PDB file of N, CA and C in Angstrom:
ATOM      1  N   GLN A   1       9.568  38.522  -5.964  1.00 73.00           N
ATOM      2  CA  GLN A   1       8.915  37.522  -5.130  1.00 73.00           C
ATOM      3  C   GLN A   1       9.967  36.516  -4.652  1.00 73.00           C
ATOM      4  N   VAL A   2       9.961  36.257  -3.352  1.00 77.00           N
ATOM      5  CA  VAL A   2      10.887  35.294  -2.777  1.00 77.00           C
ATOM      6  C   VAL A   2      10.325  33.903  -2.970  1.00 77.00           C
ATOM      7  N   GLN A   3      11.090  33.053  -3.642  1.00 91.00           N
ATOM      8  CA  GLN A   3      10.563  31.741  -3.949  1.00 91.00           C
ATOM      9  C   GLN A   3      11.674  30.700  -4.068  1.00 91.00           C
ATOM     10  N   LEU A   4      11.396  29.537  -3.518  1.00 96.00           N
ATOM     11  CA  LEU A   4      12.264  28.375  -3.647  1.00 96.00           C
ATOM     12  C   LEU A   4      11.414  27.224  -4.151  1.00 96.00           C
ATOM     13  N   VAL A   5      11.843  26.584  -5.233  1.00 97.00           N
ATOM     14  CA  VAL A   5      11.082  25.481  -5.803  1.00 97.00           C
ATOM     15  C   VAL A   5      12.007  24.292  -5.987  1.00 97.00           C
ATOM     16  N   GLU A   6      11.762  23.271  -5.181  1.00 98.00           N
ATOM     17  CA  GLU A   6      12.574  22.055  -5.218  1.00 98.00           C
ATOM     18  C   GLU A   6      11.901  21.001  -6.091  1.00 98.00           C
ATOM     19  N   SER A   7      12.718  20.167  -6.732  1.00 98.00           N
ATOM     20  CA  SER A   7      12.201  19.090  -7.567  1.00 98.00           C
ATOM     21  C   SER A   7      13.243  17.986  -7.689  1.00 98.00           C
ATOM     22  N   GLY A   8      12.821  16.864  -8.260  1.00 98.00           N
ATOM     23  CA  GLY A   8      13.746  15.788  -8.553  1.00 98.00           C
ATOM     24  C   GLY A   8      13.665  14.587  -7.624  1.00 98.00           C
ATOM     25  N   GLY A   9      12.828  14.678  -6.599  1.00 98.00           N
ATOM     26  CA  GLY A   9      12.697  13.557  -5.686  1.00 98.00           C
ATOM     27  C   GLY A   9      11.934  12.402  -6.301  1.00 98.00           C
ATOM     28  N   GLY A  10      11.835  11.324  -5.540  1.00 98.00           N
ATOM     29  CA  GLY A  10      11.111  10.159  -6.009  1.00 98.00           C
ATOM     30  C   GLY A  10      11.393   8.948  -5.151  1.00 98.00           C
ATOM     31  N   LEU A  11      10.936   7.818  -5.639  1.00 98.00           N
ATOM     32  CA  LEU A  11      11.150   6.537  -4.962  1.00 98.00           C
ATOM     33  C   LEU A  11      12.337   5.842  -5.638  1.00 98.00           C
ATOM     34  N   VAL A  12      13.301   5.431  -4.850  1.00 98.00           N
ATOM     35  CA  VAL A  12      14.490   4.794  -5.386  1.00 98.00           C
ATOM     36  C   VAL A  12      14.895   3.647  -4.475  1.00 98.00           C
ATOM     37  N   GLN A  13      15.484   2.628  -5.039  1.00 98.00           N
ATOM     38  CA  GLN A  13      15.942   1.491  -4.239  1.00 98.00           C
ATOM     39  C   GLN A  13      17.259   1.831  -3.543  1.00 98.00           C
ATOM     40  N   PRO A  14      17.543   1.161  -2.445  1.00 98.00           N
ATOM     41  CA  PRO A  14      18.850   1.364  -1.791  1.00 98.00           C
ATOM     42  C   PRO A  14      19.983   1.165  -2.784  1.00 98.00           C
ATOM     43  N   GLY A  15      20.972   2.058  -2.696  1.00 98.00           N
ATOM     44  CA  GLY A  15      22.083   2.036  -3.632  1.00 98.00           C
ATOM     45  C   GLY A  15      21.868   2.870  -4.869  1.00 98.00           C
ATOM     46  N   GLY A  16      20.660   3.356  -5.053  1.00 98.00           N
ATOM     47  CA  GLY A  16      20.334   4.147  -6.227  1.00 98.00           C
ATOM     48  C   GLY A  16      20.767   5.600  -6.107  1.00 98.00           C
ATOM     49  N   SER A  17      20.444   6.365  -7.140  1.00 98.00           N
ATOM     50  CA  SER A  17      20.852   7.764  -7.215  1.00 98.00           C
ATOM     51  C   SER A  17      19.672   8.651  -7.603  1.00 98.00           C
ATOM     52  N   LEU A  18      19.768   9.900  -7.184  1.00 98.00           N
ATOM     53  CA  LEU A  18      18.809  10.930  -7.580  1.00 98.00           C
ATOM     54  C   LEU A  18      19.559  12.251  -7.664  1.00 98.00           C
ATOM     55  N   ARG A  19      19.032  13.160  -8.486  1.00 98.00           N
ATOM     56  CA  ARG A  19      19.572  14.512  -8.558  1.00 98.00           C
ATOM     57  C   ARG A  19      18.443  15.491  -8.268  1.00 98.00           C
ATOM     58  N   LEU A  20      18.600  16.218  -7.188  1.00 98.00           N
ATOM     59  CA  LEU A  20      17.613  17.214  -6.797  1.00 98.00           C
ATOM     60  C   LEU A  20      18.008  18.572  -7.347  1.00 98.00           C
ATOM     61  N   SER A  21      16.984  19.382  -7.637  1.00 98.00           N
ATOM     62  CA  SER A  21      17.205  20.747  -8.104  1.00 98.00           C
ATOM     63  C   SER A  21      16.403  21.705  -7.245  1.00 98.00           C
ATOM     64  N   CYS A  22      16.905  22.893  -7.101  1.00 98.00           N
ATOM     65  CA  CYS A  22      16.197  23.951  -6.390  1.00 98.00           C
ATOM     66  C   CYS A  22      16.400  25.240  -7.167  1.00 98.00           C
ATOM     67  N   VAL A  23      15.316  25.765  -7.699  1.00 97.00           N
ATOM     68  CA  VAL A  23      15.361  27.036  -8.402  1.00 97.00           C
ATOM     69  C   VAL A  23      14.928  28.129  -7.438  1.00 97.00           C
ATOM     70  N   ALA A  24      15.750  29.151  -7.327  1.00 95.00           N
ATOM     71  CA  ALA A  24      15.482  30.238  -6.388  1.00 95.00           C
ATOM     72  C   ALA A  24      15.278  31.552  -7.110  1.00 95.00           C
ATOM     73  N   SER A  25      14.535  32.424  -6.478  1.00 92.00           N
ATOM     74  CA  SER A  25      14.439  33.785  -6.989  1.00 92.00           C
ATOM     75  C   SER A  25      15.834  34.396  -6.962  1.00 92.00           C
ATOM     76  N   GLU A  26      16.138  35.194  -7.978  1.00 89.00           N
ATOM     77  CA  GLU A  26      17.483  35.764  -8.067  1.00 89.00           C
ATOM     78  C   GLU A  26      17.837  36.592  -6.839  1.00 89.00           C
ATOM     79  N   SER A  27      16.853  37.263  -6.278  1.00 89.00           N
ATOM     80  CA  SER A  27      17.109  38.149  -5.139  1.00 89.00           C
ATOM     81  C   SER A  27      17.611  37.406  -3.917  1.00 89.00           C
ATOM     82  N   ILE A  28      17.299  36.127  -3.804  1.00 90.00           N
ATOM     83  CA  ILE A  28      17.723  35.369  -2.630  1.00 90.00           C
ATOM     84  C   ILE A  28      18.845  34.406  -2.952  1.00 90.00           C
ATOM     85  N   PHE A  29      19.263  34.350  -4.210  1.00 93.00           N
ATOM     86  CA  PHE A  29      20.275  33.384  -4.621  1.00 93.00           C
ATOM     87  C   PHE A  29      21.621  34.042  -4.922  1.00 93.00           C
ATOM     88  N   SER A  30      21.570  35.068  -5.721  1.00 92.00           N
ATOM     89  CA  SER A  30      22.797  35.676  -6.228  1.00 92.00           C
ATOM     90  C   SER A  30      23.690  36.182  -5.099  1.00 92.00           C
ATOM     91  N   GLY A  31      24.898  35.655  -5.044  1.00 93.00           N
ATOM     92  CA  GLY A  31      25.870  36.116  -4.070  1.00 93.00           C
ATOM     93  C   GLY A  31      25.748  35.516  -2.686  1.00 93.00           C
ATOM     94  N   TYR A  32      24.847  34.565  -2.505  1.00 95.00           N
ATOM     95  CA  TYR A  32      24.623  33.981  -1.178  1.00 95.00           C
ATOM     96  C   TYR A  32      25.040  32.523  -1.103  1.00 95.00           C
ATOM     97  N   ILE A  33      25.484  32.137   0.099  1.00 96.00           N
ATOM     98  CA  ILE A  33      25.651  30.718   0.393  1.00 96.00           C
ATOM     99  C   ILE A  33      24.275  30.060   0.320  1.00 96.00           C
ATOM    100  N   MET A  34      24.237  28.857  -0.266  1.00 97.00           N
ATOM    101  CA  MET A  34      23.000  28.088  -0.330  1.00 97.00           C
ATOM    102  C   MET A  34      23.230  26.725   0.306  1.00 97.00           C
ATOM    103  N   ALA A  35      22.146  26.118   0.757  1.00 98.00           N
ATOM    104  CA  ALA A  35      22.264  24.839   1.443  1.00 98.00           C
ATOM    105  C   ALA A  35      21.067  23.956   1.157  1.00 98.00           C
ATOM    106  N   TRP A  36      21.278  22.675   1.348  1.00 98.00           N
ATOM    107  CA  TRP A  36      20.191  21.700   1.334  1.00 98.00           C
ATOM    108  C   TRP A  36      19.955  21.219   2.769  1.00 98.00           C
ATOM    109  N   TYR A  37      18.689  20.982   3.056  1.00 98.00           N
ATOM    110  CA  TYR A  37      18.253  20.465   4.338  1.00 98.00           C
ATOM    111  C   TYR A  37      17.313  19.290   4.073  1.00 98.00           C
ATOM    112  N   ARG A  38      17.054  18.502   5.105  1.00 98.00           N
ATOM    113  CA  ARG A  38      16.073  17.431   4.960  1.00 98.00           C
ATOM    114  C   ARG A  38      15.334  17.215   6.268  1.00 98.00           C
ATOM    115  N   GLN A  39      14.098  16.768   6.126  1.00 98.00           N
ATOM    116  CA  GLN A  39      13.255  16.498   7.283  1.00 98.00           C
ATOM    117  C   GLN A  39      12.624  15.134   7.128  1.00 98.00           C
ATOM    118  N   ALA A  40      13.055  14.217   7.965  1.00 96.00           N
ATOM    119  CA  ALA A  40      12.482  12.874   7.968  1.00 96.00           C
ATOM    120  C   ALA A  40      11.179  12.886   8.753  1.00 96.00           C
ATOM    121  N   PRO A  41      10.312  11.907   8.517  1.00 90.00           N
ATOM    122  CA  PRO A  41       9.029  11.872   9.230  1.00 90.00           C
ATOM    123  C   PRO A  41       9.219  11.894  10.740  1.00 90.00           C
ATOM    124  N   GLY A  42       8.522  12.803  11.399  1.00 93.00           N
ATOM    125  CA  GLY A  42       8.570  12.875  12.845  1.00 93.00           C
ATOM    126  C   GLY A  42       9.824  13.470  13.426  1.00 93.00           C
ATOM    127  N   LYS A  43      10.691  14.018  12.570  1.00 96.00           N
ATOM    128  CA  LYS A  43      11.962  14.575  13.045  1.00 96.00           C
ATOM    129  C   LYS A  43      12.092  16.038  12.639  1.00 96.00           C
ATOM    130  N   GLN A  44      13.053  16.712  13.248  1.00 96.00           N
ATOM    131  CA  GLN A  44      13.288  18.102  12.892  1.00 96.00           C
ATOM    132  C   GLN A  44      14.012  18.175  11.558  1.00 96.00           C
ATOM    133  N   ARG A  45      13.987  19.370  10.968  1.00 96.00           N
ATOM    134  CA  ARG A  45      14.708  19.590   9.722  1.00 96.00           C
ATOM    135  C   ARG A  45      16.204  19.700  10.029  1.00 96.00           C
ATOM    136  N   ASP A  46      17.023  18.960   9.298  1.00 97.00           N
ATOM    137  CA  ASP A  46      18.461  18.941   9.523  1.00 97.00           C
ATOM    138  C   ASP A  46      19.212  19.446   8.300  1.00 97.00           C
ATOM    139  N   TRP A  47      20.359  20.043   8.539  1.00 98.00           N
ATOM    140  CA  TRP A  47      21.226  20.511   7.473  1.00 98.00           C
ATOM    141  C   TRP A  47      21.918  19.329   6.787  1.00 98.00           C
ATOM    142  N   VAL A  48      22.100  19.404   5.476  1.00 98.00           N
ATOM    143  CA  VAL A  48      22.734  18.336   4.712  1.00 98.00           C
ATOM    144  C   VAL A  48      24.040  18.795   4.063  1.00 98.00           C
ATOM    145  N   ALA A  49      23.988  19.938   3.361  1.00 98.00           N
ATOM    146  CA  ALA A  49      25.169  20.378   2.615  1.00 98.00           C
ATOM    147  C   ALA A  49      25.069  21.867   2.340  1.00 98.00           C
ATOM    148  N   THR A  50      26.224  22.488   2.148  1.00 98.00           N
ATOM    149  CA  THR A  50      26.311  23.929   1.907  1.00 98.00           C
ATOM    150  C   THR A  50      27.273  24.192   0.760  1.00 98.00           C
ATOM    151  N   ILE A  51      26.995  25.259   0.006  1.00 98.00           N
ATOM    152  CA  ILE A  51      27.900  25.667  -1.062  1.00 98.00           C
ATOM    153  C   ILE A  51      28.034  27.181  -1.045  1.00 98.00           C
ATOM    154  N   LYS A  52      29.254  27.660  -1.195  1.00 97.00           N
ATOM    155  CA  LYS A  52      29.495  29.095  -1.197  1.00 97.00           C
ATOM    156  C   LYS A  52      29.086  29.701  -2.540  1.00 97.00           C
ATOM    157  N   PRO A  53      28.973  31.034  -2.594  1.00 96.00           N
ATOM    158  CA  PRO A  53      28.442  31.679  -3.799  1.00 96.00           C
ATOM    159  C   PRO A  53      29.190  31.349  -5.087  1.00 96.00           C
ATOM    160  N   ASP A  54      30.522  31.203  -5.010  1.00 95.00           N
ATOM    161  CA  ASP A  54      31.256  30.935  -6.241  1.00 95.00           C
ATOM    162  C   ASP A  54      31.369  29.441  -6.546  1.00 95.00           C
ATOM    163  N   GLY A  55      30.798  28.624  -5.692  1.00 94.00           N
ATOM    164  CA  GLY A  55      30.768  27.183  -5.930  1.00 94.00           C
ATOM    165  C   GLY A  55      32.048  26.445  -5.637  1.00 94.00           C
ATOM    166  N   THR A  56      33.061  27.139  -5.137  1.00 91.00           N
ATOM    167  CA  THR A  56      34.362  26.481  -4.951  1.00 91.00           C
ATOM    168  C   THR A  56      34.475  25.747  -3.624  1.00 91.00           C
ATOM    169  N   THR A  57      33.630  26.087  -2.669  1.00 96.00           N
ATOM    170  CA  THR A  57      33.720  25.469  -1.343  1.00 96.00           C
ATOM    171  C   THR A  57      32.395  24.831  -0.974  1.00 96.00           C
ATOM    172  N   THR A  58      32.466  23.570  -0.577  1.00 98.00           N
ATOM    173  CA  THR A  58      31.275  22.836  -0.158  1.00 98.00           C
ATOM    174  C   THR A  58      31.554  22.150   1.178  1.00 98.00           C
ATOM    175  N   THR A  59      30.508  21.962   1.960  1.00 98.00           N
ATOM    176  CA  THR A  59      30.604  21.233   3.209  1.00 98.00           C
ATOM    177  C   THR A  59      29.417  20.293   3.314  1.00 98.00           C
ATOM    178  N   TYR A  60      29.616  19.199   4.046  1.00 98.00           N
ATOM    179  CA  TYR A  60      28.602  18.152   4.117  1.00 98.00           C
ATOM    180  C   TYR A  60      28.437  17.629   5.541  1.00 98.00           C
ATOM    181  N   GLU A  61      27.225  17.238   5.846  1.00 98.00           N
ATOM    182  CA  GLU A  61      26.951  16.509   7.067  1.00 98.00           C
ATOM    183  C   GLU A  61      27.653  15.156   6.964  1.00 98.00           C
ATOM    184  N   ASN A  62      28.136  14.659   8.090  1.00 98.00           N
ATOM    185  CA  ASN A  62      29.001  13.472   8.053  1.00 98.00           C
ATOM    186  C   ASN A  62      28.365  12.268   7.372  1.00 98.00           C
ATOM    187  N   SER A  63      27.081  12.052   7.590  1.00 97.00           N
ATOM    188  CA  SER A  63      26.465  10.832   7.073  1.00 97.00           C
ATOM    189  C   SER A  63      26.331  10.825   5.548  1.00 97.00           C
ATOM    190  N   VAL A  64      26.485  11.988   4.899  1.00 98.00           N
ATOM    191  CA  VAL A  64      26.335  12.032   3.441  1.00 98.00           C
ATOM    192  C   VAL A  64      27.658  12.261   2.723  1.00 98.00           C
ATOM    193  N   LYS A  65      28.728  12.482   3.474  1.00 98.00           N
ATOM    194  CA  LYS A  65      30.035  12.714   2.847  1.00 98.00           C
ATOM    195  C   LYS A  65      30.421  11.538   1.964  1.00 98.00           C
ATOM    196  N   GLY A  66      30.889  11.857   0.764  1.00 97.00           N
ATOM    197  CA  GLY A  66      31.283  10.822  -0.170  1.00 97.00           C
ATOM    198  C   GLY A  66      30.142  10.248  -0.982  1.00 97.00           C
ATOM    199  N   ARG A  67      28.908  10.568  -0.607  1.00 98.00           N
ATOM    200  CA  ARG A  67      27.743  10.061  -1.338  1.00 98.00           C
ATOM    201  C   ARG A  67      26.955  11.174  -2.025  1.00 98.00           C
ATOM    202  N   PHE A  68      26.925  12.336  -1.418  1.00 98.00           N
ATOM    203  CA  PHE A  68      26.169  13.466  -1.958  1.00 98.00           C
ATOM    204  C   PHE A  68      27.137  14.530  -2.471  1.00 98.00           C
ATOM    205  N   ALA A  69      26.704  15.269  -3.482  1.00 98.00           N
ATOM    206  CA  ALA A  69      27.499  16.371  -4.002  1.00 98.00           C
ATOM    207  C   ALA A  69      26.586  17.554  -4.301  1.00 98.00           C
ATOM    208  N   ILE A  70      26.890  18.687  -3.689  1.00 98.00           N
ATOM    209  CA  ILE A  70      26.121  19.906  -3.918  1.00 98.00           C
ATOM    210  C   ILE A  70      26.843  20.743  -4.977  1.00 98.00           C
ATOM    211  N   SER A  71      26.075  21.358  -5.843  1.00 98.00           N
ATOM    212  CA  SER A  71      26.639  22.236  -6.872  1.00 98.00           C
ATOM    213  C   SER A  71      25.628  23.338  -7.172  1.00 98.00           C
ATOM    214  N   ARG A  72      26.056  24.315  -7.962  1.00 98.00           N
ATOM    215  CA  ARG A  72      25.145  25.405  -8.287  1.00 98.00           C
ATOM    216  C   ARG A  72      25.437  25.932  -9.684  1.00 98.00           C
ATOM    217  N   ASP A  73      24.387  26.470 -10.297  1.00 97.00           N
ATOM    218  CA  ASP A  73      24.485  27.154 -11.578  1.00 97.00           C
ATOM    219  C   ASP A  73      24.009  28.580 -11.343  1.00 97.00           C
ATOM    220  N   ASN A  74      24.939  29.488 -11.211  1.00 96.00           N
ATOM    221  CA  ASN A  74      24.577  30.857 -10.866  1.00 96.00           C
ATOM    222  C   ASN A  74      23.825  31.568 -11.989  1.00 96.00           C
ATOM    223  N   ALA A  75      24.033  31.141 -13.200  1.00 96.00           N
ATOM    224  CA  ALA A  75      23.304  31.748 -14.317  1.00 96.00           C
ATOM    225  C   ALA A  75      21.827  31.373 -14.309  1.00 96.00           C
ATOM    226  N   GLU A  76      21.532  30.209 -13.698  1.00 96.00           N
ATOM    227  CA  GLU A  76      20.155  29.715 -13.652  1.00 96.00           C
ATOM    228  C   GLU A  76      19.540  29.818 -12.260  1.00 96.00           C
ATOM    229  N   ASN A  77      20.266  30.429 -11.310  1.00 96.00           N
ATOM    230  CA  ASN A  77      19.771  30.558  -9.935  1.00 96.00           C
ATOM    231  C   ASN A  77      19.320  29.210  -9.373  1.00 96.00           C
ATOM    232  N   THR A  78      20.119  28.200  -9.620  1.00 97.00           N
ATOM    233  CA  THR A  78      19.744  26.841  -9.267  1.00 97.00           C
ATOM    234  C   THR A  78      20.858  26.170  -8.460  1.00 97.00           C
ATOM    235  N   VAL A  79      20.449  25.468  -7.434  1.00 98.00           N
ATOM    236  CA  VAL A  79      21.383  24.657  -6.662  1.00 98.00           C
ATOM    237  C   VAL A  79      20.946  23.202  -6.794  1.00 98.00           C
ATOM    238  N   TYR A  80      21.928  22.319  -6.895  1.00 98.00           N
ATOM    239  CA  TYR A  80      21.658  20.905  -7.114  1.00 98.00           C
ATOM    240  C   TYR A  80      22.181  20.067  -5.952  1.00 98.00           C
ATOM    241  N   LEU A  81      21.607  18.876  -5.814  1.00 98.00           N
ATOM    242  CA  LEU A  81      22.145  17.888  -4.886  1.00 98.00           C
ATOM    243  C   LEU A  81      22.141  16.546  -5.599  1.00 98.00           C
ATOM    244  N   GLN A  82      23.313  16.095  -5.971  1.00 98.00           N
ATOM    245  CA  GLN A  82      23.468  14.776  -6.566  1.00 98.00           C
ATOM    246  C   GLN A  82      23.647  13.775  -5.439  1.00 98.00           C
ATOM    247  N   MET A  83      22.749  12.822  -5.364  1.00 98.00           N
ATOM    248  CA  MET A  83      22.756  11.844  -4.286  1.00 98.00           C
ATOM    249  C   MET A  83      23.019  10.460  -4.861  1.00 98.00           C
ATOM    250  N   SER A  84      24.004   9.780  -4.324  1.00 98.00           N
ATOM    251  CA  SER A  84      24.364   8.438  -4.776  1.00 98.00           C
ATOM    252  C   SER A  84      24.399   7.492  -3.587  1.00 98.00           C
ATOM    253  N   ASP A  85      24.399   6.189  -3.893  1.00 98.00           N
ATOM    254  CA  ASP A  85      24.438   5.164  -2.837  1.00 98.00           C
ATOM    255  C   ASP A  85      23.401   5.471  -1.755  1.00 98.00           C
ATOM    256  N   LEU A  86      22.208   5.740  -2.179  1.00 98.00           N
ATOM    257  CA  LEU A  86      21.159   6.140  -1.240  1.00 98.00           C
ATOM    258  C   LEU A  86      20.808   5.011  -0.273  1.00 98.00           C
ATOM    259  N   LYS A  87      20.490   5.407   0.936  1.00 98.00           N
ATOM    260  CA  LYS A  87      20.158   4.475   2.015  1.00 98.00           C
ATOM    261  C   LYS A  87      18.759   4.776   2.528  1.00 98.00           C
ATOM    262  N   PRO A  88      18.101   3.792   3.142  1.00 97.00           N
ATOM    263  CA  PRO A  88      16.758   4.057   3.675  1.00 97.00           C
ATOM    264  C   PRO A  88      16.722   5.253   4.622  1.00 97.00           C
ATOM    265  N   GLU A  89      17.790   5.468   5.358  1.00 97.00           N
ATOM    266  CA  GLU A  89      17.815   6.585   6.304  1.00 97.00           C
ATOM    267  C   GLU A  89      17.922   7.943   5.617  1.00 97.00           C
ATOM    268  N   ASP A  90      18.108   7.951   4.303  1.00 98.00           N
ATOM    269  CA  ASP A  90      18.079   9.212   3.552  1.00 98.00           C
ATOM    270  C   ASP A  90      16.654   9.640   3.205  1.00 98.00           C
ATOM    271  N   THR A  91      15.693   8.786   3.507  1.00 98.00           N
ATOM    272  CA  THR A  91      14.290   9.116   3.234  1.00 98.00           C
ATOM    273  C   THR A  91      13.878  10.361   4.007  1.00 98.00           C
ATOM    274  N   ALA A  92      13.381  11.359   3.282  1.00 98.00           N
ATOM    275  CA  ALA A  92      13.018  12.636   3.896  1.00 98.00           C
ATOM    276  C   ALA A  92      12.446  13.549   2.826  1.00 98.00           C
ATOM    277  N   VAL A  93      11.900  14.669   3.276  1.00 98.00           N
ATOM    278  CA  VAL A  93      11.585  15.771   2.369  1.00 98.00           C
ATOM    279  C   VAL A  93      12.797  16.694   2.346  1.00 98.00           C
ATOM    280  N   TYR A  94      13.290  16.970   1.162  1.00 98.00           N
ATOM    281  CA  TYR A  94      14.498  17.771   0.987  1.00 98.00           C
ATOM    282  C   TYR A  94      14.128  19.197   0.576  1.00 98.00           C
ATOM    283  N   HIS A  95      14.760  20.151   1.248  1.00 98.00           N
ATOM    284  CA  HIS A  95      14.531  21.565   0.996  1.00 98.00           C
ATOM    285  C   HIS A  95      15.862  22.261   0.750  1.00 98.00           C
ATOM    286  N   CYS A  96      15.811  23.359   0.020  1.00 97.00           N
ATOM    287  CA  CYS A  96      16.983  24.234  -0.053  1.00 97.00           C
ATOM    288  C   CYS A  96      16.626  25.547   0.646  1.00 97.00           C
ATOM    289  N   ASN A  97      17.641  26.251   1.073  1.00 97.00           N
ATOM    290  CA  ASN A  97      17.452  27.576   1.658  1.00 97.00           C
ATOM    291  C   ASN A  97      18.791  28.239   1.815  1.00 97.00           C
ATOM    292  N   ARG A  98      18.781  29.392   2.423  1.00 94.00           N
ATOM    293  CA  ARG A  98      19.949  30.241   2.535  1.00 94.00           C
ATOM    294  C   ARG A  98      20.356  30.286   3.994  1.00 94.00           C
ATOM    295  N   PRO A  99      21.372  29.544   4.383  1.00 93.00           N
ATOM    296  CA  PRO A  99      21.718  29.455   5.800  1.00 93.00           C
ATOM    297  C   PRO A  99      22.103  30.797   6.397  1.00 93.00           C
ATOM    298  N   GLY A 100      21.604  31.062   7.562  1.00 85.00           N
ATOM    299  CA  GLY A 100      21.879  32.311   8.249  1.00 85.00           C
ATOM    300  C   GLY A 100      20.948  33.433   7.850  1.00 85.00           C
ATOM    301  N   LEU A 101      20.344  33.327   6.711  1.00 88.00           N
ATOM    302  CA  LEU A 101      19.401  34.338   6.209  1.00 88.00           C
ATOM    303  C   LEU A 101      18.203  33.618   5.609  1.00 88.00           C
ATOM    304  N   ILE A 102      17.589  32.781   6.475  1.00 88.00           N
ATOM    305  CA  ILE A 102      16.522  31.896   6.008  1.00 88.00           C
ATOM    306  C   ILE A 102      15.365  32.706   5.418  1.00 88.00           C
ATOM    307  N   VAL A 103      14.859  32.233   4.291  1.00 90.00           N
ATOM    308  CA  VAL A 103      13.683  32.813   3.656  1.00 90.00           C
ATOM    309  C   VAL A 103      12.560  31.776   3.736  1.00 90.00           C
ATOM    310  N   PRO A 104      11.319  32.150   3.404  1.00 93.00           N
ATOM    311  CA  PRO A 104      10.218  31.184   3.496  1.00 93.00           C
ATOM    312  C   PRO A 104      10.543  29.882   2.772  1.00 93.00           C
ATOM    313  N   TRP A 105      10.281  28.775   3.437  1.00 94.00           N
ATOM    314  CA  TRP A 105      10.611  27.475   2.885  1.00 94.00           C
ATOM    315  C   TRP A 105       9.699  27.125   1.710  1.00 94.00           C
ATOM    316  N   GLY A 106      10.271  26.442   0.743  1.00 95.00           N
ATOM    317  CA  GLY A 106       9.463  25.909  -0.343  1.00 95.00           C
ATOM    318  C   GLY A 106       8.763  24.636   0.110  1.00 95.00           C
ATOM    319  N   ARG A 107       8.098  23.981  -0.842  1.00 96.00           N
ATOM    320  CA  ARG A 107       7.356  22.762  -0.510  1.00 96.00           C
ATOM    321  C   ARG A 107       8.278  21.572  -0.324  1.00 96.00           C
ATOM    322  N   GLY A 108       9.477  21.670  -0.856  1.00 97.00           N
ATOM    323  CA  GLY A 108      10.401  20.554  -0.740  1.00 97.00           C
ATOM    324  C   GLY A 108      10.114  19.479  -1.770  1.00 97.00           C
ATOM    325  N   THR A 109      10.962  18.468  -1.785  1.00 98.00           N
ATOM    326  CA  THR A 109      10.774  17.335  -2.686  1.00 98.00           C
ATOM    327  C   THR A 109      11.014  16.043  -1.903  1.00 98.00           C
ATOM    328  N   GLN A 110      10.090  15.116  -2.034  1.00 98.00           N
ATOM    329  CA  GLN A 110      10.132  13.885  -1.252  1.00 98.00           C
ATOM    330  C   GLN A 110      11.108  12.887  -1.870  1.00 98.00           C
ATOM    331  N   VAL A 111      11.991  12.380  -1.042  1.00 98.00           N
ATOM    332  CA  VAL A 111      12.899  11.300  -1.434  1.00 98.00           C
ATOM    333  C   VAL A 111      12.582  10.099  -0.562  1.00 98.00           C
ATOM    334  N   THR A 112      12.257   8.996  -1.204  1.00 98.00           N
ATOM    335  CA  THR A 112      11.958   7.760  -0.482  1.00 98.00           C
ATOM    336  C   THR A 112      12.899   6.674  -0.982  1.00 98.00           C
ATOM    337  N   VAL A 113      13.653   6.103  -0.057  1.00 98.00           N
ATOM    338  CA  VAL A 113      14.597   5.041  -0.396  1.00 98.00           C
ATOM    339  C   VAL A 113      14.082   3.746   0.220  1.00 98.00           C
ATOM    340  N   SER A 114      13.640   2.860  -0.633  1.00 97.00           N
ATOM    341  CA  SER A 114      13.026   1.631  -0.146  1.00 97.00           C
ATOM    342  C   SER A 114      13.090   0.563  -1.219  1.00 97.00           C
ATOM    343  N   SER A 115      13.216  -0.683  -0.765  1.00 95.00           N
ATOM    344  CA  SER A 115      13.198  -1.797  -1.708  1.00 95.00           C
ATOM    345  C   SER A 115      11.781  -2.354  -1.833  1.00 95.00           C
TER     346      SER A 115
END
């Protein structure tokens, strides 16, 4: 079964931190590039960060560079997004998926940055 399950979101004050997790079915995770995306209210879903299968190479959207860190645990079929120095503009529903070989989207996890 193809499945993506995101978790770890919540309400946080500006400057705060959160760690998101995404557990994927092994069939769609093992050996594939994985990425995080986000969709703010009323906007399209945008790419945030990417990690290669062996975890050695990561790329980030400019607005999150230096604040977010993507990582993965291949033994647990899980990709993470450590978010620091959060800003109100980071408020969105965060999803993970497989860039270039998109599978059905999970429900995502809501991140709200507000004082």
